[in-house]
XYZ file of N, CA, C and O in Angstrom:
704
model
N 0.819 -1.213 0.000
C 0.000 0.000 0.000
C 0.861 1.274 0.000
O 0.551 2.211 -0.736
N 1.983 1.334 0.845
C 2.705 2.572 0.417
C 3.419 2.277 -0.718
O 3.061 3.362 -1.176
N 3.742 2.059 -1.139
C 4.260 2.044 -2.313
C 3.237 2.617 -3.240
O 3.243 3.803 -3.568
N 2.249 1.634 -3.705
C 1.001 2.120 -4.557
C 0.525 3.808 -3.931
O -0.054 4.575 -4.701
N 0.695 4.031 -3.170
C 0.308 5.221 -2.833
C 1.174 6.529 -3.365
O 0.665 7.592 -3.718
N 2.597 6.226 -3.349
C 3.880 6.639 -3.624
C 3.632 6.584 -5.549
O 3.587 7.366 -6.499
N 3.579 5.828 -5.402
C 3.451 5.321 -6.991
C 2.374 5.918 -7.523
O 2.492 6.332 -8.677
N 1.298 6.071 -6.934
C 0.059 6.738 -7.780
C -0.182 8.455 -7.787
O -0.827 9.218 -8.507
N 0.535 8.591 -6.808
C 0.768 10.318 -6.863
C 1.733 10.717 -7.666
O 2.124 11.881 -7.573
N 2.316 9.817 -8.630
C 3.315 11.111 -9.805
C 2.767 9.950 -10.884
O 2.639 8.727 -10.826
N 2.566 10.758 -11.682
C 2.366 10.694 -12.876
C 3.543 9.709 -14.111
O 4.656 10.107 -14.456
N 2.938 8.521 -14.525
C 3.790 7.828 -15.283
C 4.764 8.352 -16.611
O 5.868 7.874 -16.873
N 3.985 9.607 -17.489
C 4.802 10.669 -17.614
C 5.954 11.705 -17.524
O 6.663 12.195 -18.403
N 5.904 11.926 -15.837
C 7.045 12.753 -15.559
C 7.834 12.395 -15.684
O 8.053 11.231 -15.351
N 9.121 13.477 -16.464
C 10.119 13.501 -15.289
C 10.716 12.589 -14.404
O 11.604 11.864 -14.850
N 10.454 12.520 -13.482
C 11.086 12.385 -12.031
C 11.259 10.629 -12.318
O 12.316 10.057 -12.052
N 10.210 9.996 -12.822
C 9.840 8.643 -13.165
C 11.419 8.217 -14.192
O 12.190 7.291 -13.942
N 11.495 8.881 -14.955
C 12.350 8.258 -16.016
C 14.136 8.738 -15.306
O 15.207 8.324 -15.750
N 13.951 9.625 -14.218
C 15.168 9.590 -13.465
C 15.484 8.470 -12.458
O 16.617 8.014 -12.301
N 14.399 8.065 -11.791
C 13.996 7.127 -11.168
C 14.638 5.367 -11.919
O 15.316 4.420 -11.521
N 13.931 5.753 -13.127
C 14.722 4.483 -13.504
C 15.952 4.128 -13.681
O 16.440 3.003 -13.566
N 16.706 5.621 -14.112
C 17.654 5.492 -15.071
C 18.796 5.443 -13.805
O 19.881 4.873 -13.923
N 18.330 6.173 -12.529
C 19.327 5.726 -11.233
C 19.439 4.276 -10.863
O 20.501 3.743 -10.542
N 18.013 3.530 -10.944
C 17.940 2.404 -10.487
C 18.864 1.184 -11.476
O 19.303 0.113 -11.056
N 18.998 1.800 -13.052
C 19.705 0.783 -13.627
C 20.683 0.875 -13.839
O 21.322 -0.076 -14.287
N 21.286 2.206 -13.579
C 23.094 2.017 -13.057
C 23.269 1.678 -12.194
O 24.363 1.123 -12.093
N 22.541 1.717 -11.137
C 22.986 1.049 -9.455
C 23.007 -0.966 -9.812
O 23.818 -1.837 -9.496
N 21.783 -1.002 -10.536
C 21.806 -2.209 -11.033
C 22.748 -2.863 -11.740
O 22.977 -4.069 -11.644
N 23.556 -1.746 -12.780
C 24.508 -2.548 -13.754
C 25.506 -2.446 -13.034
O 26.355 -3.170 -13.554
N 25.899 -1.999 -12.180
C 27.008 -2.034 -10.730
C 27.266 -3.311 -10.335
O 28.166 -4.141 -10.465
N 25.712 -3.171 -9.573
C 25.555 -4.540 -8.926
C 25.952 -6.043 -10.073
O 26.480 -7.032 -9.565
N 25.640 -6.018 -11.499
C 25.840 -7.109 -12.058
C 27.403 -7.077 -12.297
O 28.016 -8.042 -12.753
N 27.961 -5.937 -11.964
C 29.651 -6.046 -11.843
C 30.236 -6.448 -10.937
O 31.358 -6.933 -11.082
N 29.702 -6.366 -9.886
C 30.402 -6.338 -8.261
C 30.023 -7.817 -8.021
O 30.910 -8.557 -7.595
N 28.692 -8.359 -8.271
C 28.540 -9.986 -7.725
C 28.948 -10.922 -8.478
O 28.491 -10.969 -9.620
N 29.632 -11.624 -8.168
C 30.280 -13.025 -8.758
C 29.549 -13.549 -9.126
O 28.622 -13.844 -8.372
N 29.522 -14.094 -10.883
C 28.572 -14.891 -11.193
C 27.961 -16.305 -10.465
O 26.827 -16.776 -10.545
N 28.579 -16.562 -10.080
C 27.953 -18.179 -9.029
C 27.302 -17.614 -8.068
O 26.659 -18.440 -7.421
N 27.168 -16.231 -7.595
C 26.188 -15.661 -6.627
C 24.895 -15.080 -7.453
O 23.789 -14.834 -6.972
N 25.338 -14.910 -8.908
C 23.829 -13.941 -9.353
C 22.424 -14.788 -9.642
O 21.399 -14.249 -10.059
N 22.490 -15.511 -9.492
C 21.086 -16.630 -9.321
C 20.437 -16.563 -8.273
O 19.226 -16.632 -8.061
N 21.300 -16.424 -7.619
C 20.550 -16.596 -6.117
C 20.084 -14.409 -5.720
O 19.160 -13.804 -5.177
N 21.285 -14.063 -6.351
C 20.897 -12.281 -5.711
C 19.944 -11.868 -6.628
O 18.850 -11.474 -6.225
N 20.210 -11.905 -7.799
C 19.363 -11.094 -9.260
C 17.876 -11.862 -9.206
O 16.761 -11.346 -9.135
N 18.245 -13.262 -9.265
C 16.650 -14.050 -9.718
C 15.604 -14.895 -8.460
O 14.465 -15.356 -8.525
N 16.511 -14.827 -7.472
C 15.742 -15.630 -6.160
C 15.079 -14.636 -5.530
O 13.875 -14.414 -5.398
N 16.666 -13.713 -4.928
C 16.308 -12.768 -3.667
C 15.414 -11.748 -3.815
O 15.434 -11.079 -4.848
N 14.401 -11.460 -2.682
C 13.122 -10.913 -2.943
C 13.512 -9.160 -3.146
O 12.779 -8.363 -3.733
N 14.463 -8.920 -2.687
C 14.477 -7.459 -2.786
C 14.610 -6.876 -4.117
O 14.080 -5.971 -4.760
N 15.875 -8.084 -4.337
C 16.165 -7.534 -6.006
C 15.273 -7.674 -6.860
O 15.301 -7.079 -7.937
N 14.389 -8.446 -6.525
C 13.002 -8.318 -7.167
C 11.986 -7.092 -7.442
O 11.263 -7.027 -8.436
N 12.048 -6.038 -6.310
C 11.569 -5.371 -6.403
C 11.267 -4.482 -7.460
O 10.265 -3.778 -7.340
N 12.052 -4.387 -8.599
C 12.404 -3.759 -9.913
C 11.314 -4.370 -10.577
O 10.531 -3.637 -11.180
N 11.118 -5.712 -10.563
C 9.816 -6.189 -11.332
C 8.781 -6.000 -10.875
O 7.895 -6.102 -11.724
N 8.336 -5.695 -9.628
C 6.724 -5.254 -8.985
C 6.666 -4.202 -9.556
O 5.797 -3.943 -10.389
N 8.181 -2.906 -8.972
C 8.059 -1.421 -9.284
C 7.778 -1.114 -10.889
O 7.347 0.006 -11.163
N 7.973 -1.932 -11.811
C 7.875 -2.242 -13.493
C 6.826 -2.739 -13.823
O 6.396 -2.665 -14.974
N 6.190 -3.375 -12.805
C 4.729 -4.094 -13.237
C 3.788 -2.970 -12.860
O 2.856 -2.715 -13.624
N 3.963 -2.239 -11.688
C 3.008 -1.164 -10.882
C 3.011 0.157 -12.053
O 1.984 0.825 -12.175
N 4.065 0.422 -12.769
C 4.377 1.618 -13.636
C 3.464 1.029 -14.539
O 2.327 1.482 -14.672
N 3.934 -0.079 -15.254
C 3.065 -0.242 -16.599
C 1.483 -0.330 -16.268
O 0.820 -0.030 -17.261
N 0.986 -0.541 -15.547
C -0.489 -0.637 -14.933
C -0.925 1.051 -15.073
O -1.666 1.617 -15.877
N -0.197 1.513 -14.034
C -0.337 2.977 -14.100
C -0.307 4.130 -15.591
O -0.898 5.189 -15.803
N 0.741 3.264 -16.475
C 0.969 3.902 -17.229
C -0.579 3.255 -18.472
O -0.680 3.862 -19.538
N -1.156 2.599 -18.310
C -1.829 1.755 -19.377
C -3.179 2.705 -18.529
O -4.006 3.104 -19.350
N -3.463 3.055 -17.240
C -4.674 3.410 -16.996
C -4.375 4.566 -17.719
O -4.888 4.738 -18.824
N -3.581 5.407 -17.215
C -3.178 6.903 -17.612
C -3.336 7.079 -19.230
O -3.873 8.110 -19.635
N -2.991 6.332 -19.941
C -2.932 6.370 -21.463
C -4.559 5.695 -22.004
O -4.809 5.654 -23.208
N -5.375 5.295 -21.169
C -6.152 4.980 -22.085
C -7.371 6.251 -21.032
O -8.431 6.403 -21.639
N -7.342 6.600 -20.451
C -7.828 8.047 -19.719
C -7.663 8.832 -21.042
O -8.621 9.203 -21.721
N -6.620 9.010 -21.289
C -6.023 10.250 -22.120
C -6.132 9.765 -23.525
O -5.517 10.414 -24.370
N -7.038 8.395 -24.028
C -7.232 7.989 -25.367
C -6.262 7.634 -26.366
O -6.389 7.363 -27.560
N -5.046 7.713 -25.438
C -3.869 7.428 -26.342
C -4.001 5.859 -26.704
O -4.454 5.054 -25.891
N -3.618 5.542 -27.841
C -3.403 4.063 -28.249
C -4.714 3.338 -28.490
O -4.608 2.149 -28.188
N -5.837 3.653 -28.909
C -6.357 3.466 -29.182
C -6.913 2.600 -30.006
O -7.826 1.791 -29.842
N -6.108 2.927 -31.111
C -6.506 2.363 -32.368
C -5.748 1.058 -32.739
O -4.646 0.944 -32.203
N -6.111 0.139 -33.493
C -5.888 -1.024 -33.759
C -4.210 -1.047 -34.264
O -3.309 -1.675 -33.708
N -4.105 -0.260 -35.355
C -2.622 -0.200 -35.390
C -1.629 0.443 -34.054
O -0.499 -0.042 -34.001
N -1.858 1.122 -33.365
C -0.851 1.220 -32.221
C -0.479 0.054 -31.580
O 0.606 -0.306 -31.125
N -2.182 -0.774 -31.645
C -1.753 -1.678 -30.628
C -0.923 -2.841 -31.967
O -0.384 -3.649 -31.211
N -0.768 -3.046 -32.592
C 0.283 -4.179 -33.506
C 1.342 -3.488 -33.449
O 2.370 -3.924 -32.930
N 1.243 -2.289 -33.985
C 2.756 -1.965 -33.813
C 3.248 -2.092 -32.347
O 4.410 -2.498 -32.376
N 2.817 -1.904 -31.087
C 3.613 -1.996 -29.526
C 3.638 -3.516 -29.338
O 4.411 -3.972 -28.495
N 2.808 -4.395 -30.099
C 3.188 -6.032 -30.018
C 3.917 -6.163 -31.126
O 5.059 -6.119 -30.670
N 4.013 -6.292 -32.261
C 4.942 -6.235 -32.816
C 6.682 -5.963 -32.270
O 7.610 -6.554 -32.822
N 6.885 -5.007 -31.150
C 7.581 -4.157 -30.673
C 8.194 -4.903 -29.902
O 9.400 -5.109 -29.765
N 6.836 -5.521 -29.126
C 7.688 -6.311 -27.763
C 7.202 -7.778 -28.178
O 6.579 -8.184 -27.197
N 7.196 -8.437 -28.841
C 7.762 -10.050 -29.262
C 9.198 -9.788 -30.076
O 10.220 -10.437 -29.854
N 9.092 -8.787 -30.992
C 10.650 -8.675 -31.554
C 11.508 -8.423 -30.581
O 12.602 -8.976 -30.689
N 11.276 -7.561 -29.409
C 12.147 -7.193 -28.469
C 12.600 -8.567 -27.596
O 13.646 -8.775 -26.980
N 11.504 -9.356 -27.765
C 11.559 -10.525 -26.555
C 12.284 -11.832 -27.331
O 12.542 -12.899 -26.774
N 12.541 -11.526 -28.676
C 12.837 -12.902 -29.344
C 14.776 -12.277 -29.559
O 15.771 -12.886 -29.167
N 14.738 -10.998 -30.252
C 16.298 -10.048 -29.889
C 16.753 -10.778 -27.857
O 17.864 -11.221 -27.566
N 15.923 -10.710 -27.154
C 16.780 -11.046 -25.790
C 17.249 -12.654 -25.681
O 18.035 -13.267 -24.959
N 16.383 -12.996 -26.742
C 16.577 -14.957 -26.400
C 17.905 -14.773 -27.370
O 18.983 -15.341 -27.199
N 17.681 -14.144 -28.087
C 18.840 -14.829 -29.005
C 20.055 -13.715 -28.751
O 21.108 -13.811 -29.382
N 19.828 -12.630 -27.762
C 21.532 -12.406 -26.792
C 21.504 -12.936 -25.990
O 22.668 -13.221 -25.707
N 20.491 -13.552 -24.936
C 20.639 -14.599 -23.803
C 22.124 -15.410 -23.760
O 23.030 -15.103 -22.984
N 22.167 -16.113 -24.395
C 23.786 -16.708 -24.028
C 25.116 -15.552 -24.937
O 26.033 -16.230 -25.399
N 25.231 -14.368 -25.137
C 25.937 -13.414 -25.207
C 26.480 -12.451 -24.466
O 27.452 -11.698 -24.413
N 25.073 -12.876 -23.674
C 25.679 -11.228 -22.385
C 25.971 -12.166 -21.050
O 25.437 -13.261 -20.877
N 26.593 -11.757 -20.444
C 27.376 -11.731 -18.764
C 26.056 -12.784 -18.194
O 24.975 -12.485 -18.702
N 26.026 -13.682 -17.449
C 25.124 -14.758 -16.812
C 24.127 -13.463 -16.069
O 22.969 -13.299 -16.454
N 24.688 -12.671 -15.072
C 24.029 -12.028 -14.145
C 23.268 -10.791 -14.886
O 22.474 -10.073 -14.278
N 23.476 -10.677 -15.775
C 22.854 -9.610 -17.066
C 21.341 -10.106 -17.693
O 20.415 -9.377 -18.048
N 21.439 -12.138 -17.712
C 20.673 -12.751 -18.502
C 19.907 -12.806 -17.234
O 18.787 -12.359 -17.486
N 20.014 -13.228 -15.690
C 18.589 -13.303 -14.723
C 17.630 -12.432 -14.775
O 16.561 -12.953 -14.458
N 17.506 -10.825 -15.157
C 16.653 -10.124 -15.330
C 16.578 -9.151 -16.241
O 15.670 -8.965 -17.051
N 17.508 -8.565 -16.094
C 17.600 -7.032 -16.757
C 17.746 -7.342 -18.012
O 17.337 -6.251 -18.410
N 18.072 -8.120 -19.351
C 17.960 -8.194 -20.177
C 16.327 -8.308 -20.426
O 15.761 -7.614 -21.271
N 15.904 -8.897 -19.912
C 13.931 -9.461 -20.448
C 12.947 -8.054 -19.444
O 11.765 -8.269 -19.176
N 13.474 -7.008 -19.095
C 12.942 -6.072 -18.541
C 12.241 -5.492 -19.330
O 11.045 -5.534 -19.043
N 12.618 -4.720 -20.625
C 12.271 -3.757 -21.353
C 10.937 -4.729 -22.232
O 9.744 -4.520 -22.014
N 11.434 -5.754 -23.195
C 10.567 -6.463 -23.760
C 9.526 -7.296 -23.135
O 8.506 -7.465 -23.803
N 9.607 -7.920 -21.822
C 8.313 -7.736 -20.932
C 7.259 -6.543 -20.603
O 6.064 -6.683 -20.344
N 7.970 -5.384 -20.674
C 7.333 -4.634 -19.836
C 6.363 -4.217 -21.331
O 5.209 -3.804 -21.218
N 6.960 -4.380 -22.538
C 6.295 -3.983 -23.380
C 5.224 -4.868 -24.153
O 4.305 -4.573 -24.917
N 5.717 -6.098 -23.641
C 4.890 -6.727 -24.336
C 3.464 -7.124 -23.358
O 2.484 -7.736 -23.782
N 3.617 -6.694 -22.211
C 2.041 -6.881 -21.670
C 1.908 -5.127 -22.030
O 0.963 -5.266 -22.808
N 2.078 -4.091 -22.034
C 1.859 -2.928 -22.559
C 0.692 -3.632 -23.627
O -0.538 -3.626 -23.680
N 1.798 -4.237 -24.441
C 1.280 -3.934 -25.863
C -0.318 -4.650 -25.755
O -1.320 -4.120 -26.234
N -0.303 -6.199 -24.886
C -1.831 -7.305 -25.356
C -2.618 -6.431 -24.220
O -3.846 -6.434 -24.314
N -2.006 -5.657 -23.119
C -3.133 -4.764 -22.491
C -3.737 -3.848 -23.427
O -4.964 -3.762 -23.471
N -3.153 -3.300 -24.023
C -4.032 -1.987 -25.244
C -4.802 -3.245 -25.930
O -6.002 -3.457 -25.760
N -3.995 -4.004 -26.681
C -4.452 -4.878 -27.871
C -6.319 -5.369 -27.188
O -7.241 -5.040 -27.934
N -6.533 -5.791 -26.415
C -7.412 -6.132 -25.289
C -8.493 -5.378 -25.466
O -9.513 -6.045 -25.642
N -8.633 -4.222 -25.481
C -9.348 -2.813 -25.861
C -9.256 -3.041 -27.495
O -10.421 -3.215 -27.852
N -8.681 -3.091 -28.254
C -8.678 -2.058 -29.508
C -9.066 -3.937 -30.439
O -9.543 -4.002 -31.572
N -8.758 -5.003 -29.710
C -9.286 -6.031 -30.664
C -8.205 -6.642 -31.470
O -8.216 -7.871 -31.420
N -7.362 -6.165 -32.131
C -6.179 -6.824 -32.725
C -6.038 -7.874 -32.817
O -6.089 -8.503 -31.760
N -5.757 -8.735 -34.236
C -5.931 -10.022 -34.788
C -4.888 -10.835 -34.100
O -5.093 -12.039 -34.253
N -3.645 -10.500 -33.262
C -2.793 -11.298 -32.676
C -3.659 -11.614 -31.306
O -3.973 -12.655 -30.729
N -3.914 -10.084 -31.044
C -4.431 -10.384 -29.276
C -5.740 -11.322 -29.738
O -5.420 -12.306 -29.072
N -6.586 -11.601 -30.186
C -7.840 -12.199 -30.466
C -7.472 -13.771 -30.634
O -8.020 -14.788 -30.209
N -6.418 -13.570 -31.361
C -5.829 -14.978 -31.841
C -5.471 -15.925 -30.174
O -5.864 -17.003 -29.729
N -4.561 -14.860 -29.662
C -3.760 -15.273 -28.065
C -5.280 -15.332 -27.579
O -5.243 -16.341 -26.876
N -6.470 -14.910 -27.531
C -7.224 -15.132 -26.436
C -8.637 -16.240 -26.870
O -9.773 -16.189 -26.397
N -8.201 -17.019 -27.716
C -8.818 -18.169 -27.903
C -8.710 -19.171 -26.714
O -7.799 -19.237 -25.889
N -9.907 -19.990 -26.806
C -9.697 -20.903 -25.096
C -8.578 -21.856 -25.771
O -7.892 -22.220 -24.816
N -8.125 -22.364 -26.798
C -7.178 -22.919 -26.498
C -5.770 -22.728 -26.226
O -5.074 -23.377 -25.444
N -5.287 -21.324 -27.297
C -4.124 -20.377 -26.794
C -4.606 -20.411 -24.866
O -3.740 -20.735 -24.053
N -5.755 -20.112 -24.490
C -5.387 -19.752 -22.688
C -5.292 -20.929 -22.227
O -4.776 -20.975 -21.110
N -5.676 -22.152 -22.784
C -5.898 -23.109 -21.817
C -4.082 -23.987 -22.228
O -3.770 -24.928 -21.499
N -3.296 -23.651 -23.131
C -1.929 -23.400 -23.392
C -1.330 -23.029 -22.476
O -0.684 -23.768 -21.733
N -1.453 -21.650 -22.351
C -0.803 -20.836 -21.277
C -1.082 -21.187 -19.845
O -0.164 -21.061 -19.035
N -1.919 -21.493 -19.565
C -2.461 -22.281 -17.956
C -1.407 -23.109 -17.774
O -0.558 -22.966 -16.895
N -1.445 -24.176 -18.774
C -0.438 -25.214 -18.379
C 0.372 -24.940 -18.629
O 1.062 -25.559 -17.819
N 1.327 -24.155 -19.477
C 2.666 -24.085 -19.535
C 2.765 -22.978 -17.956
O 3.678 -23.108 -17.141
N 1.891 -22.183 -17.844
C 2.394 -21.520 -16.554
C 2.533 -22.843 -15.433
O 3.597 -23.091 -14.865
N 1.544 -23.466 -15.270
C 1.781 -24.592 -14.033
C 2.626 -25.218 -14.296
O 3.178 -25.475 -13.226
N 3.228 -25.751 -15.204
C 4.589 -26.449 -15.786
C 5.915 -25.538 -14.861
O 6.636 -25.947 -13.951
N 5.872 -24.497 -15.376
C 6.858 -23.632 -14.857
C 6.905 -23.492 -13.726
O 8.051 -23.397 -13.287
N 5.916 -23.420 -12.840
C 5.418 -23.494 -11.296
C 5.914 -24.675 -10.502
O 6.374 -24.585 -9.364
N 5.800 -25.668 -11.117
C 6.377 -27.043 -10.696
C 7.092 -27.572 -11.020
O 7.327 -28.608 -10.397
N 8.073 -27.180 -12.411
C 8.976 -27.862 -13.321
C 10.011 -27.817 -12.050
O 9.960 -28.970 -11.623
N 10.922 -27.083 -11.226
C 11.894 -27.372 -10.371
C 11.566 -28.746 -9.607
O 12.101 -29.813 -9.905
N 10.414 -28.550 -8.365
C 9.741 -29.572 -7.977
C 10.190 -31.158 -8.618
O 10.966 -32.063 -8.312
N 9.469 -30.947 -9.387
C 9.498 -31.723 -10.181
C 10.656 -32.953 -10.439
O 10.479 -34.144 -10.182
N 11.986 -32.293 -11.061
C 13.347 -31.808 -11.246
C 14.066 -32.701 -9.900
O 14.723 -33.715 -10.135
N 13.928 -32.370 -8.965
C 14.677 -32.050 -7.594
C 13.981 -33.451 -6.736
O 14.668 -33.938 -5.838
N 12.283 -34.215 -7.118
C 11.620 -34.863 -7.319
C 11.953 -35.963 -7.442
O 11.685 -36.823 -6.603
N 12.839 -36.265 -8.886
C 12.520 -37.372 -9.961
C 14.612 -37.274 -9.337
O 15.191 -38.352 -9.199
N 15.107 -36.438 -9.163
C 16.380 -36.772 -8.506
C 16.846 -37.305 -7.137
O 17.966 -37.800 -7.015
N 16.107 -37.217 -6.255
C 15.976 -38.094 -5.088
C 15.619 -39.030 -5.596
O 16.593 -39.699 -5.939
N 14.263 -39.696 -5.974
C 14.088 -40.773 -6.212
C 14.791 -41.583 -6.858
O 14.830 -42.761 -6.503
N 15.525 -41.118 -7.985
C 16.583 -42.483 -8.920
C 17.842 -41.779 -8.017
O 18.849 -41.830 -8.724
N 18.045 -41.354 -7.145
C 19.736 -41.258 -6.223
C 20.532 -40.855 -7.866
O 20.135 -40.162 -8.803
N 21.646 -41.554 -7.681
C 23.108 -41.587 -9.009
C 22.626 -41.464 -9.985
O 23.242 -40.744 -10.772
N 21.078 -42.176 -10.549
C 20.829 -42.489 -11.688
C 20.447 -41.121 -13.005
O 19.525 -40.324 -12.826
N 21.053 -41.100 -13.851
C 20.716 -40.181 -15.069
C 20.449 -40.938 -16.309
O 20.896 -42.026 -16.673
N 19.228 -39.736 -17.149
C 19.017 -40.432 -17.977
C 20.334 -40.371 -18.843
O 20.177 -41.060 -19.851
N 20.950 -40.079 -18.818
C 23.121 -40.185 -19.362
C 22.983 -41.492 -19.623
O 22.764 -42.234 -20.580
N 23.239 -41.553 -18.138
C 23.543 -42.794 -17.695
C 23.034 -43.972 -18.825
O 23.766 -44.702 -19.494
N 21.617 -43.920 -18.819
C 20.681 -44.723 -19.358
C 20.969 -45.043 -20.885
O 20.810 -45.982 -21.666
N 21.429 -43.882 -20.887
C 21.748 -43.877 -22.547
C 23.118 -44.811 -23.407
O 23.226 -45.129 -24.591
N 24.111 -45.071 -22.120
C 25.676 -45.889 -22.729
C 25.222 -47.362 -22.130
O 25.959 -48.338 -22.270
């Protein structure tokens, strides 16, 4: 609640917002200098604080999607293809630098920008109708996404699971 409170009194617009970030991601690209990669899994992608960049990124784009459709911006069917368009190219450009950049670079801050845009983009799309977003919101595209989200939810589990139970054994192993 303070936060959202903090957050809803300035304007996604200003100023102050885009200083805000631009402090937070040099302090950040610091931090991916200073921690030893065998620690950035656990600091960048586990630990809850460093997390905070993705709530504070999820809370902006919310804010920024009420604020813009208040103000009628984006409206129209082509804005919204072109901002998906925008952020799947952006998101398919990060998979394919994913093994290019620094390990502690790839836990978050690379998939920041093209996340943040690509729910931007199927939030407008949502409103304005767009033949991709319509396509994504067929029951079988959602009933897709259900399970691949619960997949992901339990795939460690899972993992960590099926390795206690066979002890030594790999499917390696299985294979010579």
């Amino acid at each position: 609640p303070f936060v959202w409170r903090r957050m809803s009194a300035v304007s996604p617009f200003s100023g102050c917002v885009g200083w805000w970030a631009c402090g937070f991601l040099v302090l950040y690209v610091a931090a991916l200098c200073l921690v030893p990669e065998m620690c950035g899994n656990a600091f960048f992608y586990i630990f809850p604080l460093s997390r905070l960049w993705d709530f504070l990124l999820g809370m902006w784009c919310f804010r920024f999607y009420e604020e813009a459709m208040a103000r009628g911006w984006l409206s129209r069917v082509r804005h919204a293809v072109v901002f998906e368009m925008l952020g799947l190219g952006l998101t398919v450009l990060a998979c394919v630098l994913y093994s290019r950049v620094p390990a502690n670079a790839g836990y978050a801050l690379l998939f920041y920008v093209p996340a943040a845009l690509t729910v931007l983009a199927f939030a407008f799309s949502a409103t304005t109708g767009s033949v991709l977003s319509r396509m994504l919101s067929a029951p079988l595209c959602c009933r897709l996404g259900e399970v691949s989200f619960t997949f992901y939810m339990v795939h460690q589990l899972c993992i960590l699971a099926g390795e206690a139970c066979a002890g030594s054994w790999s499917v390696a192993d299985s294979l010579w």
